[in-house]
CSV table of C-alpha atoms in Angstrom, one decimal:
chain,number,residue,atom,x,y,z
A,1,UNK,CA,45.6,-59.0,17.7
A,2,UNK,CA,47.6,-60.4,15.1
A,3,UNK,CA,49.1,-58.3,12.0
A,4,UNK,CA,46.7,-59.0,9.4
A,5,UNK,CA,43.6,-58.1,12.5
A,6,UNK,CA,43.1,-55.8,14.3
A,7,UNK,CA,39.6,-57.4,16.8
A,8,UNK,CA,38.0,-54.9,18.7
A,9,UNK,CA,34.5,-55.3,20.3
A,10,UNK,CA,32.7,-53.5,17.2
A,11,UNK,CA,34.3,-55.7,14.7
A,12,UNK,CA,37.2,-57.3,13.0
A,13,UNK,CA,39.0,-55.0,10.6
A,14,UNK,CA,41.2,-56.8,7.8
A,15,UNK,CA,44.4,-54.2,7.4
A,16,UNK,CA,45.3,-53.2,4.2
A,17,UNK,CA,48.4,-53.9,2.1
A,18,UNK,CA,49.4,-50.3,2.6
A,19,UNK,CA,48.2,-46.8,3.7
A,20,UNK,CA,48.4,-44.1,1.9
A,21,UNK,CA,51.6,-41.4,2.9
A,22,UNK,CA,50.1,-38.5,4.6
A,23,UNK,CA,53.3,-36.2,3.0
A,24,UNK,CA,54.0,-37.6,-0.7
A,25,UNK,CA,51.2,-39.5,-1.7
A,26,UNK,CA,53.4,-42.7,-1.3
A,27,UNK,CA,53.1,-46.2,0.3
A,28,UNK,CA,53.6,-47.0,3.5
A,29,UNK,CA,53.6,-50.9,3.7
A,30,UNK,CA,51.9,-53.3,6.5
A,31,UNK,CA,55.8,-54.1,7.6
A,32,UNK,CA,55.6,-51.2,9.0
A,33,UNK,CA,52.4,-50.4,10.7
A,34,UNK,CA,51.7,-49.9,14.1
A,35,UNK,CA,48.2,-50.7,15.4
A,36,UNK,CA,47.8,-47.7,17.4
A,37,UNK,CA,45.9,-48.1,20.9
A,38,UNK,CA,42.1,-46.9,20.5
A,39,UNK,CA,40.6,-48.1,23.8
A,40,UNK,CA,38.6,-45.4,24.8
A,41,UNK,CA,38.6,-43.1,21.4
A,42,UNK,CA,34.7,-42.6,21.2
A,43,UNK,CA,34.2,-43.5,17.5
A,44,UNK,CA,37.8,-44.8,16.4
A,45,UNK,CA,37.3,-48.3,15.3
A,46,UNK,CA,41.0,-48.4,13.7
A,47,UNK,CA,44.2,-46.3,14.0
A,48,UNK,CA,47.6,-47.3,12.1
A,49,UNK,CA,50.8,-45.3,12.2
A,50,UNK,CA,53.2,-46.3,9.5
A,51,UNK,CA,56.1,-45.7,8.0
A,52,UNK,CA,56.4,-44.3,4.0
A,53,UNK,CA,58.9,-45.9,2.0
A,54,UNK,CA,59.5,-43.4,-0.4
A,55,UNK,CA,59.8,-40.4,1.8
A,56,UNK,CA,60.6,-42.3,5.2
A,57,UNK,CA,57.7,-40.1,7.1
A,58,UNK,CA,55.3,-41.1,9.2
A,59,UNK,CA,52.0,-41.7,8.6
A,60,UNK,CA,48.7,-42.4,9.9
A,61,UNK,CA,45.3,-43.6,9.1
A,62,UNK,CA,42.0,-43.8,11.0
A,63,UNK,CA,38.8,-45.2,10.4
A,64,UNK,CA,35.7,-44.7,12.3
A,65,UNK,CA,32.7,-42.0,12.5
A,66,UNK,CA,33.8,-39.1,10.6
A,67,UNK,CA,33.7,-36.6,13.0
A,68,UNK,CA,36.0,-38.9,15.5
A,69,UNK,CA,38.2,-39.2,12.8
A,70,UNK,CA,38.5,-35.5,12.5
A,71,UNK,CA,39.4,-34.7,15.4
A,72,UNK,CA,42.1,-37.7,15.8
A,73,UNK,CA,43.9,-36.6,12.5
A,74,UNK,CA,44.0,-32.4,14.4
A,75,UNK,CA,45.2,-33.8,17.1
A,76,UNK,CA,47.6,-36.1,15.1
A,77,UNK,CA,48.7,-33.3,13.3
A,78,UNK,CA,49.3,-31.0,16.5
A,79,UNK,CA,51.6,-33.6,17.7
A,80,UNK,CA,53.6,-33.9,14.4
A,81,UNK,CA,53.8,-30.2,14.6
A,82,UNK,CA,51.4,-30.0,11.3
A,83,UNK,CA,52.8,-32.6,9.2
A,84,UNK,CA,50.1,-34.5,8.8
A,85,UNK,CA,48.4,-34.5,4.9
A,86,UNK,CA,45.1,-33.0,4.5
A,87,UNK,CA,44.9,-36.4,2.7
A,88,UNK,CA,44.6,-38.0,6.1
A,89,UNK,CA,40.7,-37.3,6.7
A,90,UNK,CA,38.8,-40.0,5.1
């Protein structure tokens, strides 16, 4: 895993220049990413936490089969005490 891949047995997955802030709408750049462990996530092929740069929050993103994705951004949100964007689910 390097920071521009992310190689997982389904695949490699080139990362973005930036996510999308879950909070303000804002950037979070791939300085700041954090390839989030998804061994074992039935469904997750990719999860990134991040840091915004306009609000300083953290953010996530997830990609994988919708419903998996779903239910990582609730629990996600749980754990941030229900700071994560409604944004989040794509």
């Amino acid at each position: 895993m390097t920071n521009n891949i992310n190689k997982k047995s389904s695949g490699i997955h080139a990362l973005p220049p930036f996510v999308t802030c879950n909070e303000c709408g804002g950037k979070a750049p791939k300085n700041t990413f954090k390839i989030m462990d998804t061994n074992g996530m039935v469904g997750i092929d990719l999860a990134i936490g991040a840091v915004c740069e306009d609000c300083n929050a953290p953010t996530f993103a997830v990609s994988g089969e919708p419903n998996a994705v779903q239910d990582l951004m609730l629990v996600l949100k749980e754990e941030m005490g229900g700071s994560v964007g409604i944004d989040a689910f794509k």
